[in-house]
Amino acid sequence: MMGRRMRHEILYGTRLVRCFADRPGTIDAVFRRSVARHPDWKAMVAGDHVETYASLDDAVGRVAANLAAAGLRPGDRIALLLG
């Protein structure tokens, strides 16, 4: 793409991959960018239920606060089992 800076990253072991230099480095960074840019856009739709980026960010914050209150700290690993 013209005008966009590119960089190379080593992914999947030793594979050299060309990517955009300004792309977010984590899923959280992608999410935070979307919340900041488009808080009222639809983030998730399940039937009639719609979550905007702002409402989803609020829910993520509540879950994070509950995990912290339970003693989890950054870097701890958790598992999620869904039926």
PDB file of C-alpha atoms in Angstrom:
ATOM      1  CA  MET A   1       0.000   0.000   0.000  1.00  0.00           C
ATOM      2  CA  MET A   2       1.356   3.346  -0.965  1.00  0.00           C
ATOM      3  CA  GLY A   3       2.025   5.833   1.833  1.00  0.00           C
ATOM      4  CA  ARG A   4       1.960   3.323   4.692  1.00  0.00           C
ATOM      5  CA  ARG A   5       5.185   2.399   6.422  1.00  0.00           C
ATOM      6  CA  MET A   6       5.968  -1.282   6.503  1.00  0.00           C
ATOM      7  CA  ARG A   7       8.162  -3.368   8.785  1.00  0.00           C
ATOM      8  CA  HIS A   8       9.223  -6.991   8.999  1.00  0.00           C
ATOM      9  CA  GLU A   9       8.500  -9.247  11.971  1.00  0.00           C
ATOM     10  CA  ILE A  10       9.573 -12.785  12.694  1.00  0.00           C
ATOM     11  CA  LEU A  11       6.441 -14.829  13.351  1.00  0.00           C
ATOM     12  CA  TYR A  12       5.644 -18.526  13.646  1.00  0.00           C
ATOM     13  CA  GLY A  13       9.173 -19.427  14.633  1.00  0.00           C
ATOM     14  CA  THR A  14      11.419 -18.150  11.861  1.00  0.00           C
ATOM     15  CA  ARG A  15       8.996 -16.861   9.221  1.00  0.00           C
ATOM     16  CA  LEU A  16       9.730 -13.257   8.175  1.00  0.00           C
ATOM     17  CA  VAL A  17       6.417 -11.453   7.625  1.00  0.00           C
ATOM     18  CA  ARG A  18       5.868  -8.002   6.142  1.00  0.00           C
ATOM     19  CA  CYS A  19       3.302  -5.925   8.080  1.00  0.00           C
ATOM     20  CA  PHE A  20       2.182  -2.338   8.645  1.00  0.00           C
ATOM     21  CA  ALA A  21       4.552  -0.492  10.989  1.00  0.00           C
ATOM     22  CA  ASP A  22       1.739   1.250  12.853  1.00  0.00           C
ATOM     23  CA  ARG A  23      -0.395  -1.809  13.539  1.00  0.00           C
ATOM     24  CA  PRO A  24      -1.276  -2.512  17.182  1.00  0.00           C
ATOM     25  CA  GLY A  25       0.901  -5.075  18.897  1.00  0.00           C
ATOM     26  CA  THR A  26      -1.799  -6.774  20.978  1.00  0.00           C
ATOM     27  CA  ILE A  27      -5.498  -7.648  20.851  1.00  0.00           C
ATOM     28  CA  ASP A  28      -6.008  -5.255  23.767  1.00  0.00           C
ATOM     29  CA  ALA A  29      -4.426  -2.432  21.743  1.00  0.00           C
ATOM     30  CA  VAL A  30      -6.783  -3.182  18.827  1.00  0.00           C
ATOM     31  CA  PHE A  31      -9.746  -3.094  21.204  1.00  0.00           C
ATOM     32  CA  ARG A  32      -8.598   0.120  22.948  1.00  0.00           C
ATOM     33  CA  ARG A  33      -8.146   1.817  19.568  1.00  0.00           C
ATOM     34  CA  SER A  34     -11.679   0.830  18.525  1.00  0.00           C
ATOM     35  CA  VAL A  35     -13.152   2.050  21.827  1.00  0.00           C
ATOM     36  CA  ALA A  36     -11.367   5.399  21.471  1.00  0.00           C
ATOM     37  CA  ARG A  37     -12.279   5.914  17.827  1.00  0.00           C
ATOM     38  CA  HIS A  38     -15.818   4.542  17.687  1.00  0.00           C
ATOM     39  CA  PRO A  39     -17.364   4.110  21.156  1.00  0.00           C
ATOM     40  CA  ASP A  40     -20.927   4.035  19.799  1.00  0.00           C
ATOM     41  CA  TRP A  41     -20.310   1.530  17.009  1.00  0.00           C
ATOM     42  CA  LYS A  42     -21.571  -2.031  17.317  1.00  0.00           C
ATOM     43  CA  ALA A  43     -18.882  -4.288  18.761  1.00  0.00           C
ATOM     44  CA  MET A  44     -20.985  -7.447  19.194  1.00  0.00           C
ATOM     45  CA  VAL A  45     -24.441  -8.510  18.087  1.00  0.00           C
ATOM     46  CA  ALA A  46     -26.188 -11.623  19.432  1.00  0.00           C
ATOM     47  CA  GLY A  47     -29.740 -11.840  18.165  1.00  0.00           C
ATOM     48  CA  ASP A  48     -31.469  -8.686  19.407  1.00  0.00           C
ATOM     49  CA  HIS A  49     -28.725  -7.877  21.909  1.00  0.00           C
ATOM     50  CA  VAL A  50     -26.199  -5.248  20.787  1.00  0.00           C
ATOM     51  CA  GLU A  51     -23.050  -4.189  22.628  1.00  0.00           C
ATOM     52  CA  THR A  52     -21.284  -1.011  21.580  1.00  0.00           C
ATOM     53  CA  TYR A  53     -17.541  -0.637  22.017  1.00  0.00           C
ATOM     54  CA  ALA A  54     -18.210   1.648  25.004  1.00  0.00           C
ATOM     55  CA  SER A  55     -20.582  -0.808  26.717  1.00  0.00           C
ATOM     56  CA  LEU A  56     -18.252  -3.729  26.004  1.00  0.00           C
ATOM     57  CA  ASP A  57     -15.332  -1.737  27.428  1.00  0.00           C
ATOM     58  CA  ASP A  58     -17.385  -1.144  30.586  1.00  0.00           C
ATOM     59  CA  ALA A  59     -18.138  -4.875  30.880  1.00  0.00           C
ATOM     60  CA  VAL A  60     -14.450  -5.747  30.342  1.00  0.00           C
ATOM     61  CA  GLY A  61     -13.536  -3.278  33.101  1.00  0.00           C
ATOM     62  CA  ARG A  62     -15.982  -4.908  35.522  1.00  0.00           C
ATOM     63  CA  VAL A  63     -14.633  -8.392  34.764  1.00  0.00           C
ATOM     64  CA  ALA A  64     -11.042  -7.159  35.193  1.00  0.00           C
ATOM     65  CA  ALA A  65     -11.925  -5.516  38.522  1.00  0.00           C
ATOM     66  CA  ASN A  66     -13.541  -8.726  39.767  1.00  0.00           C
ATOM     67  CA  LEU A  67     -10.510 -10.784  38.731  1.00  0.00           C
ATOM     68  CA  ALA A  68      -8.197  -8.331  40.510  1.00  0.00           C
ATOM     69  CA  ALA A  69     -10.409  -8.461  43.611  1.00  0.00           C
ATOM     70  CA  ALA A  70     -10.094 -12.259  43.530  1.00  0.00           C
ATOM     71  CA  GLY A  71      -6.302 -11.897  43.666  1.00  0.00           C
ATOM     72  CA  LEU A  72      -5.282 -12.203  40.025  1.00  0.00           C
ATOM     73  CA  ARG A  73      -2.482  -9.939  38.852  1.00  0.00           C
ATOM     74  CA  PRO A  74      -1.093  -9.030  35.418  1.00  0.00           C
ATOM     75  CA  GLY A  75       0.741 -12.037  34.004  1.00  0.00           C
ATOM     76  CA  ASP A  76      -1.378 -14.614  35.846  1.00  0.00           C
ATOM     77  CA  ARG A  77      -3.019 -17.205  33.641  1.00  0.00           C
ATOM     78  CA  ILE A  78      -6.661 -18.172  33.788  1.00  0.00           C
ATOM     79  CA  ALA A  79      -8.838 -20.574  31.839  1.00  0.00           C
ATOM     80  CA  LEU A  80     -12.392 -20.195  30.620  1.00  0.00           C
ATOM     81  CA  LEU A  81     -14.669 -23.223  30.304  1.00  0.00           C
ATOM     82  CA  LEU A  82     -17.849 -22.644  28.334  1.00  0.00           C
ATOM     83  CA  GLY A  83     -20.701 -25.072  27.919  1.00  0.00           C
TER      84      GLY A  83
END
